[in-house]
mmCIF file of C-alpha atoms in Angstrom:
data_model
loop_
_atom_site.group_PDB
_atom_site.id
_atom_site.type_symbol
_atom_site.label_atom_id
_atom_site.label_comp_id
_atom_site.label_asym_id
_atom_site.label_seq_id
_atom_site.Cartn_x
_atom_site.Cartn_y
_atom_site.Cartn_z
ATOM 1 C CA MET N 1 2.569 -24.805 -0.916
ATOM 2 C CA ILE N 2 2.746 -25.083 2.885
ATOM 3 C CA LYS N 3 4.100 -21.552 3.276
ATOM 4 C CA TRP N 4 1.224 -20.160 1.226
ATOM 5 C CA LEU N 5 -1.320 -22.047 3.339
ATOM 6 C CA CYS N 6 0.310 -20.740 6.537
ATOM 7 C CA LEU N 7 0.287 -17.225 5.090
ATOM 8 C CA PHE N 8 -3.420 -17.447 4.259
ATOM 9 C CA PHE N 9 -4.195 -18.894 7.699
ATOM 10 C CA SER N 10 -2.304 -16.024 9.359
ATOM 11 C CA TYR N 11 -4.601 -13.530 7.618
ATOM 12 C CA VAL N 12 -7.626 -15.422 8.944
ATOM 13 C CA LEU N 13 -6.163 -15.316 12.461
ATOM 14 C CA MET N 14 -5.504 -11.567 12.198
ATOM 15 C CA VAL N 15 -9.058 -10.754 11.217
ATOM 16 C CA SER N 16 -10.528 -13.016 13.912
ATOM 17 C CA SER N 17 -8.219 -11.855 16.733
ATOM 18 C CA HIS N 18 -9.920 -10.066 19.627
ATOM 19 C CA SER N 19 -6.876 -9.541 21.851
ATOM 20 C CA TRP N 20 -3.430 -7.991 21.580
ATOM 21 C CA LEU N 21 -1.734 -11.317 22.211
ATOM 22 C CA GLY N 22 -3.760 -13.017 19.490
ATOM 23 C CA LEU N 23 -2.871 -10.237 17.046
ATOM 24 C CA TRP N 24 0.818 -10.514 17.924
ATOM 25 C CA LEU N 25 0.751 -14.290 17.421
ATOM 26 C CA SER N 26 -0.964 -13.990 14.038
ATOM 27 C CA MET N 27 1.506 -11.323 12.871
ATOM 28 C CA GLU N 28 4.431 -13.531 13.926
ATOM 29 C CA MET N 29 2.983 -16.443 11.984
ATOM 30 C CA ASN N 30 2.465 -14.115 9.039
ATOM 31 C CA SER N 31 6.079 -12.876 9.043
ATOM 32 C CA LEU N 32 7.539 -16.386 9.386
ATOM 33 C CA SER N 33 5.377 -17.532 6.454
ATOM 34 C CA PHE N 34 6.253 -14.580 4.237
ATOM 35 C CA VAL N 35 10.042 -14.682 4.720
ATOM 36 C CA PRO N 36 10.483 -18.037 2.862
ATOM 37 C CA ILE N 37 8.548 -16.557 -0.073
ATOM 38 C CA MET N 38 10.941 -13.597 -0.165
ATOM 39 C CA ILE N 39 14.034 -15.808 0.129
ATOM 40 C CA GLU N 40 13.221 -17.351 -3.255
ATOM 41 C CA GLU N 41 13.788 -13.945 -4.870
ATOM 42 C CA SER N 42 16.256 -12.036 -2.704
ATOM 43 C CA LYS N 43 18.062 -13.270 0.399
ATOM 44 C CA GLU N 44 19.198 -9.750 1.287
ATOM 45 C CA SER N 45 15.667 -8.351 1.136
ATOM 46 C CA SER N 46 14.272 -11.267 3.126
ATOM 47 C CA LEU N 47 16.917 -10.699 5.839
ATOM 48 C CA LYS N 48 16.068 -6.985 6.039
ATOM 49 C CA TYR N 49 12.379 -7.785 6.284
ATOM 50 C CA PHE N 50 12.946 -10.435 8.960
ATOM 51 C CA LEU N 51 15.127 -8.156 11.114
ATOM 52 C CA ILE N 52 12.753 -5.182 10.916
ATOM 53 C CA GLN N 53 9.692 -7.286 11.667
ATOM 54 C CA SER N 54 11.495 -9.024 14.547
ATOM 55 C CA VAL N 55 12.498 -5.735 16.182
ATOM 56 C CA ALA N 56 8.966 -4.382 15.766
ATOM 57 C CA SER N 57 7.490 -7.599 17.181
ATOM 58 C CA VAL N 58 9.701 -7.411 20.299
ATOM 59 C CA ILE N 59 8.651 -3.794 20.873
ATOM 60 C CA PHE N 60 4.992 -4.692 20.310
ATOM 61 C CA LEU N 61 5.140 -7.678 22.685
ATOM 62 C CA ALA N 62 6.819 -5.570 25.390
ATOM 63 C CA SER N 63 4.160 -2.872 25.001
ATOM 64 C CA ILE N 64 1.234 -5.262 25.459
ATOM 65 C CA LEU N 65 2.778 -7.214 28.352
ATOM 66 C CA SER N 66 3.939 -4.229 30.401
ATOM 67 C CA GLN N 67 1.850 -1.161 31.139
ATOM 68 C CA SER N 68 5.055 0.873 31.406
ATOM 69 C CA PHE N 69 5.767 0.323 27.689
ATOM 70 C CA SER N 70 2.185 0.638 26.405
ATOM 71 C CA PHE N 71 3.034 3.936 24.711
ATOM 72 C CA LEU N 72 5.241 1.971 22.281
ATOM 73 C CA THR N 73 2.309 0.045 20.757
ATOM 74 C CA PRO N 74 1.605 2.459 17.860
ATOM 75 C CA PHE N 75 5.336 2.847 17.118
ATOM 76 C CA ALA N 76 5.763 -0.921 16.743
ATOM 77 C CA LEU N 77 2.772 -1.119 14.397
ATOM 78 C CA LEU N 78 3.988 1.859 12.337
ATOM 79 C CA ILE N 79 7.383 0.168 11.914
ATOM 80 C CA LYS N 80 5.702 -3.042 10.775
ATOM 81 C CA ILE N 81 3.513 -1.260 8.261
ATOM 82 C CA GLY N 82 6.286 0.957 6.869
ATOM 83 C CA ALA N 83 4.750 4.353 7.656
ATOM 84 C CA ALA N 84 6.971 7.437 7.619
ATOM 85 C CA PRO N 85 9.415 8.062 9.217
ATOM 86 C CA PHE N 86 9.850 4.259 9.565
ATOM 87 C CA HIS N 87 9.486 3.678 5.810
ATOM 88 C CA VAL N 88 13.155 3.273 4.815
ATOM 89 C CA TRP N 89 13.100 -0.534 4.992
ATOM 90 C CA LEU N 90 10.074 -0.692 2.671
ATOM 91 C CA ILE N 91 11.743 1.514 0.061
ATOM 92 C CA SER N 92 14.967 -0.500 0.276
ATOM 93 C CA ILE N 93 13.195 -3.830 -0.163
ATOM 94 C CA SER N 94 10.974 -2.605 -3.002
ATOM 95 C CA LYS N 95 13.951 -2.197 -5.333
ATOM 96 C CA SER N 96 14.870 -5.874 -5.374
ATOM 97 C CA VAL N 97 11.652 -7.884 -5.173
ATOM 98 C CA SER N 98 9.189 -8.983 -7.832
ATOM 99 C CA TRP N 99 5.802 -7.425 -8.460
ATOM 100 C CA LYS N 100 4.155 -10.385 -6.725
ATOM 101 C CA VAL N 101 6.032 -9.872 -3.450
ATOM 102 C CA LEU N 102 5.674 -6.100 -3.675
ATOM 103 C CA ALA N 103 1.911 -6.462 -4.125
ATOM 104 C CA PHE N 104 1.704 -8.500 -0.908
ATOM 105 C CA LEU N 105 3.937 -6.018 0.966
ATOM 106 C CA MET N 106 1.756 -3.067 0.020
ATOM 107 C CA THR N 107 -1.612 -4.744 0.563
ATOM 108 C CA PHE N 108 -2.189 -7.936 2.552
ATOM 109 C CA GLN N 109 0.896 -7.601 4.781
ATOM 110 C CA LYS N 110 -0.615 -4.388 6.148
ATOM 111 C CA ILE N 111 -3.738 -6.111 7.509
ATOM 112 C CA GLY N 112 -2.321 -6.945 10.958
ATOM 113 C CA PRO N 113 -0.768 -3.549 11.759
ATOM 114 C CA LEU N 114 -3.820 -1.721 10.390
ATOM 115 C CA LEU N 115 -6.113 -3.753 12.639
ATOM 116 C CA GLY N 116 -3.893 -2.901 15.615
ATOM 117 C CA LEU N 117 -3.926 0.816 14.772
ATOM 118 C CA ALA N 118 -7.708 0.678 14.308
ATOM 119 C CA MET N 119 -8.102 -0.963 17.727
ATOM 120 C CA ILE N 120 -6.462 2.040 19.410
ATOM 121 C CA GLN N 121 -7.992 4.499 16.895
ATOM 122 C CA PHE N 122 -4.565 5.935 16.096
ATOM 123 C CA THR N 123 -4.916 9.311 14.347
ATOM 124 C CA SER N 124 -1.706 11.187 15.123
ATOM 125 C CA SER N 125 -1.555 14.363 13.009
ATOM 126 C CA PHE N 126 2.254 14.233 13.017
ATOM 127 C CA PHE N 127 2.473 10.788 11.411
ATOM 128 C CA ILE N 128 -0.345 11.603 8.977
ATOM 129 C CA LEU N 129 1.457 14.751 7.846
ATOM 130 C CA ILE N 130 4.914 13.214 7.567
ATOM 131 C CA SER N 131 3.621 10.161 5.667
ATOM 132 C CA ALA N 132 1.739 12.417 3.249
ATOM 133 C CA VAL N 133 4.739 14.696 2.667
ATOM 134 C CA ILE N 134 7.385 11.966 2.308
ATOM 135 C CA GLY N 135 5.096 9.800 0.204
ATOM 136 C CA GLY N 136 4.389 12.694 -2.141
ATOM 137 C CA LEU N 137 7.888 14.139 -2.411
ATOM 138 C CA GLY N 138 9.702 10.785 -2.451
ATOM 139 C CA GLY N 139 8.276 9.589 -5.757
ATOM 140 C CA VAL N 140 8.870 12.802 -7.716
ATOM 141 C CA ASN N 141 12.448 12.083 -8.849
ATOM 142 C CA GLN N 142 12.137 8.302 -9.164
ATOM 143 C CA SER N 143 12.435 6.418 -12.458
ATOM 144 C CA ASN N 144 12.036 2.945 -10.956
ATOM 145 C CA ILE N 145 8.321 2.131 -11.090
ATOM 146 C CA ARG N 146 8.525 -0.132 -8.031
ATOM 147 C CA LEU N 147 9.966 2.731 -5.967
ATOM 148 C CA ILE N 148 7.240 5.044 -7.221
ATOM 149 C CA MET N 149 4.608 2.551 -6.094
ATOM 150 C CA ALA N 150 6.375 2.121 -2.728
ATOM 151 C CA PHE N 151 6.289 5.877 -2.036
ATOM 152 C CA SER N 152 2.678 5.859 -3.185
ATOM 153 C CA SER N 153 1.987 3.227 -0.526
ATOM 154 C CA VAL N 154 3.503 5.482 2.150
ATOM 155 C CA SER N 155 1.311 8.351 0.961
ATOM 156 C CA HIS N 156 -1.849 6.233 1.108
ATOM 157 C CA LEU N 157 -1.023 5.242 4.689
ATOM 158 C CA SER N 158 -1.678 8.861 5.668
ATOM 159 C CA TRP N 159 -5.212 8.560 4.271
ATOM 160 C CA LEU N 160 -5.714 5.254 6.063
ATOM 161 C CA MET N 161 -4.641 6.819 9.363
ATOM 162 C CA VAL N 162 -7.104 9.657 8.819
ATOM 163 C CA ASN N 163 -9.922 7.083 8.823
ATOM 164 C CA MET N 164 -8.794 5.196 11.946
ATOM 165 C CA THR N 165 -11.611 6.655 14.036
ATOM 166 C CA SER N 166 -14.107 4.515 12.114
ATOM 167 C CA PHE N 167 -13.577 0.821 11.366
ATOM 168 C CA PHE N 168 -16.030 1.084 8.462
ATOM 169 C CA LEU N 169 -14.159 4.002 6.859
ATOM 170 C CA VAL N 170 -10.703 2.459 7.189
ATOM 171 C CA SER N 171 -12.022 -0.874 5.868
ATOM 172 C CA ALA N 172 -13.741 0.790 2.898
ATOM 173 C CA TYR N 173 -10.631 2.800 2.025
ATOM 174 C CA TYR N 174 -8.377 -0.240 2.394
ATOM 175 C CA VAL N 175 -10.539 -2.472 0.180
ATOM 176 C CA ALA N 176 -10.818 0.188 -2.546
ATOM 177 C CA TYR N 177 -7.065 0.866 -2.373
ATOM 178 C CA VAL N 178 -6.250 -2.849 -2.656
ATOM 179 C CA VAL N 179 -8.546 -3.277 -5.671
ATOM 180 C CA ILE N 180 -7.029 -0.289 -7.495
ATOM 181 C CA LEU N 181 -3.416 -1.130 -6.617
ATOM 182 C CA LEU N 182 -3.666 -4.814 -7.543
ATOM 183 C CA SER N 183 -5.244 -3.941 -10.887
ATOM 184 C CA VAL N 184 -2.319 -1.624 -11.687
ATOM 185 C CA ILE N 185 0.342 -4.045 -10.452
ATOM 186 C CA ALA N 186 -1.251 -6.900 -12.425
ATOM 187 C CA LEU N 187 -0.871 -4.859 -15.615
ATOM 188 C CA LEU N 188 2.720 -3.833 -14.870
ATOM 189 C CA SER N 189 3.643 -7.397 -13.893
ATOM 190 C CA GLN N 190 2.035 -8.868 -17.007
ATOM 191 C CA SER N 191 4.292 -6.730 -19.202
ATOM 192 C CA GLY N 192 7.354 -7.083 -16.959
ATOM 193 C CA LEU N 193 7.800 -3.309 -16.650
ATOM 194 C CA LEU N 194 10.186 -2.133 -13.934
ATOM 195 C CA SER N 195 11.372 1.319 -15.036
ATOM 196 C CA LEU N 196 10.160 4.295 -17.034
ATOM 197 C CA ALA N 197 12.710 3.527 -19.754
ATOM 198 C CA GLN N 198 10.982 0.227 -20.491
ATOM 199 C CA MET N 199 7.667 2.010 -21.052
ATOM 200 C CA SER N 200 9.086 3.402 -24.307
ATOM 201 C CA ASP N 201 9.414 -0.115 -25.767
ATOM 202 C CA GLY N 202 5.791 0.092 -26.894
ATOM 203 C CA THR N 203 2.494 -1.031 -25.383
ATOM 204 C CA SER N 204 -1.014 -1.317 -26.785
ATOM 205 C CA LEU N 205 -3.345 1.671 -26.569
ATOM 206 C CA ILE N 206 -5.882 -0.181 -24.394
ATOM 207 C CA TYR N 207 -3.111 -1.271 -22.034
ATOM 208 C CA SER N 208 -1.671 2.257 -21.822
ATOM 209 C CA ALA N 209 -5.082 3.796 -21.193
ATOM 210 C CA SER N 210 -5.946 1.294 -18.444
ATOM 211 C CA VAL N 211 -2.596 1.881 -16.711
ATOM 212 C CA MET N 212 -3.224 5.617 -16.872
ATOM 213 C CA PHE N 213 -6.759 5.251 -15.466
ATOM 214 C CA GLY N 214 -5.507 3.019 -12.649
ATOM 215 C CA LEU N 215 -2.723 5.421 -11.714
ATOM 216 C CA LEU N 216 -5.006 8.460 -11.842
ATOM 217 C CA SER N 217 -7.444 6.542 -9.654
ATOM 218 C CA LEU N 218 -4.648 5.980 -7.120
ATOM 219 C CA ALA N 219 -3.898 9.708 -7.257
ATOM 220 C CA GLY N 220 -7.540 10.482 -6.462
ATOM 221 C CA LEU N 221 -8.664 12.301 -9.605
ATOM 222 C CA PRO N 222 -12.374 12.319 -10.533
ATOM 223 C CA PRO N 223 -14.313 10.443 -11.815
ATOM 224 C CA PHE N 224 -12.219 7.437 -10.795
ATOM 225 C CA LEU N 225 -12.742 5.148 -7.806
ATOM 226 C CA GLY N 226 -9.794 6.622 -5.903
ATOM 227 C CA PHE N 227 -11.391 10.087 -5.927
ATOM 228 C CA PHE N 228 -14.524 8.857 -4.173
ATOM 229 C CA ILE N 229 -12.665 7.126 -1.336
ATOM 230 C CA LYS N 230 -10.496 10.198 -0.724
ATOM 231 C CA TRP N 231 -13.492 12.513 -0.906
ATOM 232 C CA MET N 232 -15.290 10.225 1.555
ATOM 233 C CA SER N 233 -12.295 10.445 3.923
ATOM 234 C CA LEU N 234 -12.368 14.250 3.891
ATOM 235 C CA GLU N 235 -16.160 14.422 4.134
ATOM 236 C CA MET N 236 -16.602 11.977 7.019
ATOM 237 C CA ASN N 237 -13.736 13.185 9.244
ATOM 238 C CA LEU N 238 -13.304 16.456 11.099
ATOM 239 C CA LEU N 239 -9.854 17.532 9.921
ATOM 240 C CA SER N 240 -7.902 20.743 10.417
ATOM 241 C CA PRO N 241 -7.321 22.977 7.352
ATOM 242 C CA THR N 242 -3.577 22.276 7.575
ATOM 243 C CA LEU N 243 -4.141 18.533 7.437
ATOM 244 C CA ILE N 244 -6.562 18.801 4.522
ATOM 245 C CA LEU N 245 -4.184 21.060 2.575
ATOM 246 C CA THR N 246 -1.244 18.693 3.142
ATOM 247 C CA LEU N 247 -3.231 15.642 2.022
ATOM 248 C CA VAL N 248 -4.477 17.420 -1.107
ATOM 249 C CA LEU N 249 -0.994 18.709 -2.018
ATOM 250 C CA SER N 250 0.417 15.209 -1.493
ATOM 251 C CA SER N 251 -2.190 13.861 -3.915
ATOM 252 C CA CYS N 252 -1.192 16.564 -6.424
ATOM 253 C CA LEU N 253 2.432 15.426 -6.217
ATOM 254 C CA SER N 254 1.236 11.865 -6.723
ATOM 255 C CA VAL N 255 -0.551 12.969 -9.892
ATOM 256 C CA TYR N 256 2.788 14.252 -11.218
ATOM 257 C CA PHE N 257 4.779 11.054 -10.794
ATOM 258 C CA TYR N 258 1.849 8.869 -11.870
ATOM 259 C CA PHE N 259 1.597 10.972 -15.008
ATOM 260 C CA LYS N 260 5.262 10.257 -15.749
ATOM 261 C CA ILE N 261 4.383 6.569 -16.022
ATOM 262 C CA ALA N 262 1.106 7.064 -17.897
ATOM 263 C CA VAL N 263 2.359 9.621 -20.431
ATOM 264 C CA THR N 264 5.491 7.608 -21.222
ATOM 265 C CA SER N 265 3.282 4.621 -21.973
ATOM 266 C CA LEU N 266 0.888 6.635 -24.140
ATOM 267 C CA LEU N 267 3.664 8.267 -26.164
ATOM 268 C CA PHE N 268 4.977 4.906 -27.399
ATOM 269 C CA PRO N 269 1.960 2.753 -28.304
ATOM 270 C CA SER N 270 2.311 -0.479 -30.257
ATOM 271 C CA GLU N 271 -0.065 -2.096 -32.702
ATOM 272 C CA GLY N 272 -1.052 -5.027 -30.528
ATOM 273 C CA GLY N 273 -0.419 -6.695 -27.209
ATOM 274 C CA ALA N 274 -0.631 -9.947 -25.339
ATOM 275 C CA GLN N 275 -4.144 -11.305 -24.909
ATOM 276 C CA GLY N 276 -3.685 -11.651 -21.160
ATOM 277 C CA ALA N 277 -2.581 -8.044 -20.820
ATOM 278 C CA GLU N 278 -5.537 -6.840 -22.902
ATOM 279 C CA THR N 279 -8.006 -8.756 -20.716
ATOM 280 C CA LEU N 280 -6.469 -7.369 -17.521
ATOM 281 C CA ALA N 281 -6.561 -3.888 -19.030
ATOM 282 C CA ILE N 282 -10.288 -4.113 -19.712
ATOM 283 C CA LEU N 283 -10.991 -5.437 -16.197
ATOM 284 C CA SER N 284 -8.872 -2.653 -14.685
ATOM 285 C CA MET N 285 -10.765 0.003 -16.637
ATOM 286 C CA GLY N 286 -14.023 -1.508 -15.400
ATOM 287 C CA PHE N 287 -12.933 -1.291 -11.756
ATOM 288 C CA ASN N 288 -11.591 2.245 -11.950
ATOM 289 C CA VAL N 289 -14.103 3.906 -14.291
ATOM 290 C CA LEU N 290 -17.360 1.981 -14.692
ATOM 291 C CA LEU N 291 -17.737 0.903 -11.052
ATOM 292 C CA PRO N 292 -17.700 4.422 -9.525
ATOM 293 C CA LEU N 293 -19.809 5.857 -12.358
ATOM 294 C CA SER N 294 -22.453 3.174 -11.909
ATOM 295 C CA ALA N 295 -22.824 4.185 -8.256
ATOM 296 C CA LEU N 296 -23.694 7.782 -9.139
#
C-alpha cells in the first residue's frame, strides 16, 4: 500500500514541478516506488528497469547541474520514456510483465519525461521519424500481444513529440491516448489474453467488436477517437511532407498488426462472456465511438 501511495505522490510532484531539480527528484521517487511493484512479478525485469532508469537519471542530473552537459537533457528523457532508438529495454521488459504493469509503463510512467521534453519543446525530426518507423515496422511480425502494444507505444511517442511545441496539444494527445490504451488493455487483461493464439479460444461478439474498435482507434482510423487526435496533430503543426508521409505510413502499418488481433478475435466468437468483460466492452465502445461522434 505504501509503494502505491508513494507512486501516486510522485505523479503529483511531477505535475507540480517548476524546476529541473524538482522534476528529477519526482522522477527518482517515481522509479523507486515502481520497482517494488515490478519485483512482485519479475525480478529480472525490475532489475533491467532499475538499471536503465538509474543511468538515465545520472545523465539527466549531470545535464541540469553542468552547462557543459546540457545537450544531454533530451537524450536522458528519451531513454527514460523508451523512445527509439532507446526503446530496446521497453520491448524486453514488456514480454515478462503483467498487463497492469505494462499499462503503467506505457501511460503514467511517461508523465515525467514528457513534461521534461515539453519544457524544452523537443521536436527533433530524427527521433520523430525513427520512432514512427521502428514502432510501425516492429509490430508487424509479432504474435505476442504485449509486444505489439509496446511497439505501438513507441509509434505513438512520435506523435507526442510532434506536439511538443504546444503544451495543450501534447496534453490533449496524451490524455486521449491514455483513455484509448487503458480501455483496450482492460479488455485484454480481463480475458487474460497474451498472444494471438489465445484469441482463437473464443470471445463474445461484443467483446471482439470493442477490442477491434479500440485497436482501430489507436491506429487512427475514422470515425474513432484516435483519428481526431492524429488529425489535430497534423492540422495544428507545420510539418514537412516527409514527416507527414512517415507518420501516416507508420499508422498504416499499425492498422495491419492491430487488424491481426481484431480479426483473430472476430473469427472465433463464443456464445457468451464474463459479465465484467461485457461491461468493459460497452464502456470501451462508448469512449472510442460515441464520444468522438457526439463532438461532431
